[in-house]
CSV table of C-alpha atoms in Angstrom, one decimal:
chain,number,residue,atom,x,y,z
A,1,MET,CA,-48.4,67.9,-62.8
A,2,ALA,CA,-46.1,67.5,-59.8
A,3,ALA,CA,-43.3,68.5,-62.1
A,4,GLY,CA,-45.1,71.7,-62.9
A,5,GLY,CA,-47.7,70.7,-65.5
A,6,THR,CA,-51.4,71.6,-65.4
A,7,ALA,CA,-54.8,70.1,-66.1
A,8,SER,CA,-57.6,72.5,-67.3
A,9,LEU,CA,-61.2,72.4,-68.6
A,10,ARG,CA,-62.9,74.8,-71.0
A,11,LYS,CA,-66.6,75.5,-71.3
A,12,PRO,CA,-68.7,73.7,-72.4
A,13,LEU,CA,-67.6,71.0,-70.1
A,14,ARG,CA,-67.4,67.6,-71.6
A,15,PRO,CA,-68.0,64.8,-69.1
A,16,GLU,CA,-65.0,62.9,-70.5
A,17,ALA,CA,-62.6,65.8,-69.8
A,18,LEU,CA,-63.9,66.3,-66.5
A,19,ILE,CA,-63.5,62.7,-65.4
A,20,ASP,CA,-60.0,62.7,-66.9
A,21,THR,CA,-59.1,65.6,-64.7
A,22,LEU,CA,-60.7,64.0,-61.6
A,23,ASP,CA,-58.5,61.0,-62.3
A,24,LYS,CA,-55.5,63.2,-62.4
A,25,LEU,CA,-56.6,64.9,-59.1
A,26,ASN,CA,-57.1,61.5,-57.5
A,27,ASN,CA,-53.9,59.8,-58.7
A,28,PRO,CA,-51.4,57.9,-56.5
A,29,HIS,CA,-48.6,60.2,-57.6
A,30,GLY,CA,-50.0,63.2,-55.7
A,31,GLU,CA,-50.7,65.3,-58.8
A,32,VAL,CA,-53.2,68.2,-58.3
A,33,ALA,CA,-55.9,69.5,-60.6
A,34,SER,CA,-56.3,73.1,-61.6
A,35,SER,CA,-58.3,75.5,-59.3
A,36,LYS,CA,-60.9,75.8,-62.0
A,37,MET,CA,-61.5,72.0,-61.7
A,38,LEU,CA,-61.6,72.3,-57.9
A,39,ALA,CA,-64.2,75.0,-58.2
A,40,VAL,CA,-66.9,72.8,-59.9
A,41,ARG,CA,-70.0,72.0,-57.9
A,42,VAL,CA,-72.8,69.8,-59.1
A,43,LYS,CA,-76.5,70.5,-58.2
A,44,ARG,CA,-77.4,67.6,-55.9
A,45,SER,CA,-79.8,67.4,-52.9
A,46,LEU,CA,-78.5,65.3,-50.0
A,47,PRO,CA,-79.3,65.1,-46.4
A,48,LEU,CA,-76.7,66.6,-44.2
A,49,SER,CA,-76.4,66.9,-40.4
A,50,TYR,CA,-74.0,69.3,-38.6
A,51,LYS,CA,-73.1,70.8,-35.1
A,52,GLY,CA,-70.4,73.2,-34.2
A,53,VAL,CA,-66.9,71.8,-33.3
A,54,ASP,CA,-67.0,74.1,-30.3
A,55,GLU,CA,-70.2,72.6,-29.0
A,56,GLY,CA,-70.3,70.0,-26.2
A,57,PHE,CA,-70.7,66.2,-26.6
A,58,PHE,CA,-74.5,66.5,-25.7
A,59,ALA,CA,-75.3,69.2,-28.2
A,60,GLY,CA,-77.8,67.9,-30.8
A,61,LYS,CA,-77.0,67.7,-34.4
A,62,ARG,CA,-79.1,69.9,-36.8
A,63,ASP,CA,-80.3,68.8,-40.1
A,64,ALA,CA,-80.0,70.6,-43.5
A,65,LEU,CA,-80.0,69.8,-47.3
A,66,THR,CA,-77.2,70.3,-49.7
A,67,THR,CA,-78.1,72.1,-53.0
A,68,GLU,CA,-74.6,71.8,-54.6
A,69,VAL,CA,-71.7,69.4,-53.9
A,70,GLY,CA,-68.1,69.9,-55.0
A,71,LEU,CA,-64.6,68.8,-54.2
A,72,MET,CA,-63.8,72.0,-52.5
A,73,SER,CA,-67.1,73.3,-51.3
A,74,VAL,CA,-70.7,72.4,-50.6
A,75,VAL,CA,-73.8,74.7,-50.5
A,76,MET,CA,-76.5,73.9,-48.0
A,77,HIS,CA,-79.9,75.2,-47.0
A,78,THR,CA,-80.7,75.4,-43.2
A,79,GLU,CA,-82.9,77.2,-40.8
A,80,GLU,CA,-80.0,78.3,-38.7
A,81,LYS,CA,-78.0,81.3,-39.7
A,82,LEU,CA,-74.3,80.4,-39.2
A,83,ALA,CA,-71.7,83.1,-38.5
A,84,ARG,CA,-69.3,83.5,-41.4
A,85,GLY,CA,-66.1,81.6,-40.5
A,86,ARG,CA,-67.7,79.1,-38.1
A,87,ILE,CA,-66.3,75.7,-38.2
A,88,ILE,CA,-68.8,72.8,-38.1
A,89,ALA,CA,-68.6,69.0,-38.1
A,90,VAL,CA,-70.6,67.7,-41.0
A,91,GLU,CA,-72.1,64.4,-42.0
A,92,ILE,CA,-73.3,64.1,-45.7
A,93,ALA,CA,-75.5,61.3,-46.4
A,94,LEU,CA,-74.3,59.6,-49.6
A,95,PRO,CA,-76.7,57.4,-51.3
A,96,GLY,CA,-76.1,53.6,-50.4
A,97,GLU,CA,-73.0,54.6,-48.4
A,98,ALA,CA,-72.0,55.5,-44.9
A,99,PRO,CA,-72.2,59.3,-44.2
A,100,LEU,CA,-69.3,61.3,-45.5
A,101,LYS,CA,-67.7,63.1,-42.4
A,102,ALA,CA,-65.6,66.5,-42.6
A,103,LYS,CA,-65.1,69.6,-40.7
A,104,MET,CA,-66.2,72.5,-42.8
A,105,GLN,CA,-66.2,76.3,-42.5
A,106,SER,CA,-69.0,78.7,-43.4
A,107,ASN,CA,-67.6,81.0,-46.1
A,108,ALA,CA,-70.8,82.8,-47.3
A,109,VAL,CA,-74.2,83.2,-45.7
A,110,GLU,CA,-77.3,84.5,-47.6
A,111,ALA,CA,-80.9,84.5,-46.7
A,112,VAL,CA,-83.2,82.7,-49.2
A,113,PRO,CA,-85.9,85.2,-50.2
A,114,GLY,CA,-89.4,84.3,-49.1
A,115,MET,CA,-88.3,81.5,-46.8
A,116,ASN,CA,-87.2,81.1,-43.2
A,117,ARG,CA,-83.9,79.6,-44.6
A,118,PHE,CA,-80.3,80.5,-45.3
A,119,GLU,CA,-78.0,79.4,-48.1
A,120,ILE,CA,-74.6,78.7,-46.6
A,121,THR,CA,-71.5,78.0,-48.7
A,122,LEU,CA,-69.1,75.6,-46.8
A,123,GLY,CA,-65.5,75.0,-47.5
A,124,TYR,CA,-63.7,71.8,-46.4
A,125,VAL,CA,-61.3,72.5,-43.5
A,126,ASP,CA,-60.3,68.9,-42.4
A,127,MET,CA,-61.1,65.5,-43.9
A,128,SER,CA,-59.3,62.2,-43.6
A,129,PRO,CA,-57.7,60.8,-46.7
A,130,ALA,CA,-60.2,58.0,-46.8
A,131,GLU,CA,-63.1,60.4,-46.7
A,132,ARG,CA,-61.5,62.6,-49.4
A,133,SER,CA,-61.1,59.5,-51.6
A,134,ARG,CA,-64.7,58.6,-51.1
A,135,LEU,CA,-65.7,62.2,-51.9
A,136,HIS,CA,-63.7,61.9,-55.1
A,137,ALA,CA,-65.2,58.6,-56.0
A,138,TYR,CA,-68.8,60.0,-55.4
A,139,PHE,CA,-68.1,63.1,-57.5
A,140,LYS,CA,-66.8,61.0,-60.3
A,141,ARG,CA,-69.9,58.8,-60.3
A,142,MET,CA,-72.1,61.8,-60.4
A,143,LEU,CA,-70.3,63.0,-63.5
A,144,GLU,CA,-70.5,59.6,-65.2
A,145,ARG,CA,-74.2,59.4,-64.9
A,146,PRO,CA,-76.0,59.8,-68.1
A,147,SER,CA,-77.6,63.3,-68.4
A,148,SER,CA,-81.3,63.9,-69.6
A,149,PHE,CA,-79.9,66.9,-71.7
A,150,PRO,CA,-78.9,66.3,-75.2
A,151,ARG,CA,-75.3,66.5,-76.0
A,152,THR,CA,-74.0,68.5,-78.9
């Protein structure tokens, strides 16, 4: 891919093809996956804590819950309405692991009907290479788990 090749997926998504594309994305040669692959998000509820990067040391972290997790973005539900474009420091609790740390930017904010909550789409702004590698490994494990839905 570094030489100009591409990797793509077609619907319906086959887990094997998605895992293969992830392997290409996370390879040591620096190849990159297609934008379609990067846009995939998996429904997953994980605890998340955050605070604004512009807030002081003594500012408390707020709690939220993810509803979707992807390699390029996360969707969370929270009681606080964040301004679009706001950058926050996030810690996502991965099961059986240390929290995943990243700086993220709110890209879309929508009120959840009938609740005092907001659905916020966050995009990754800054993440260490070690954290990015952990995210890729977690995402790959999510895709490898057997589904309760019958495959055709």
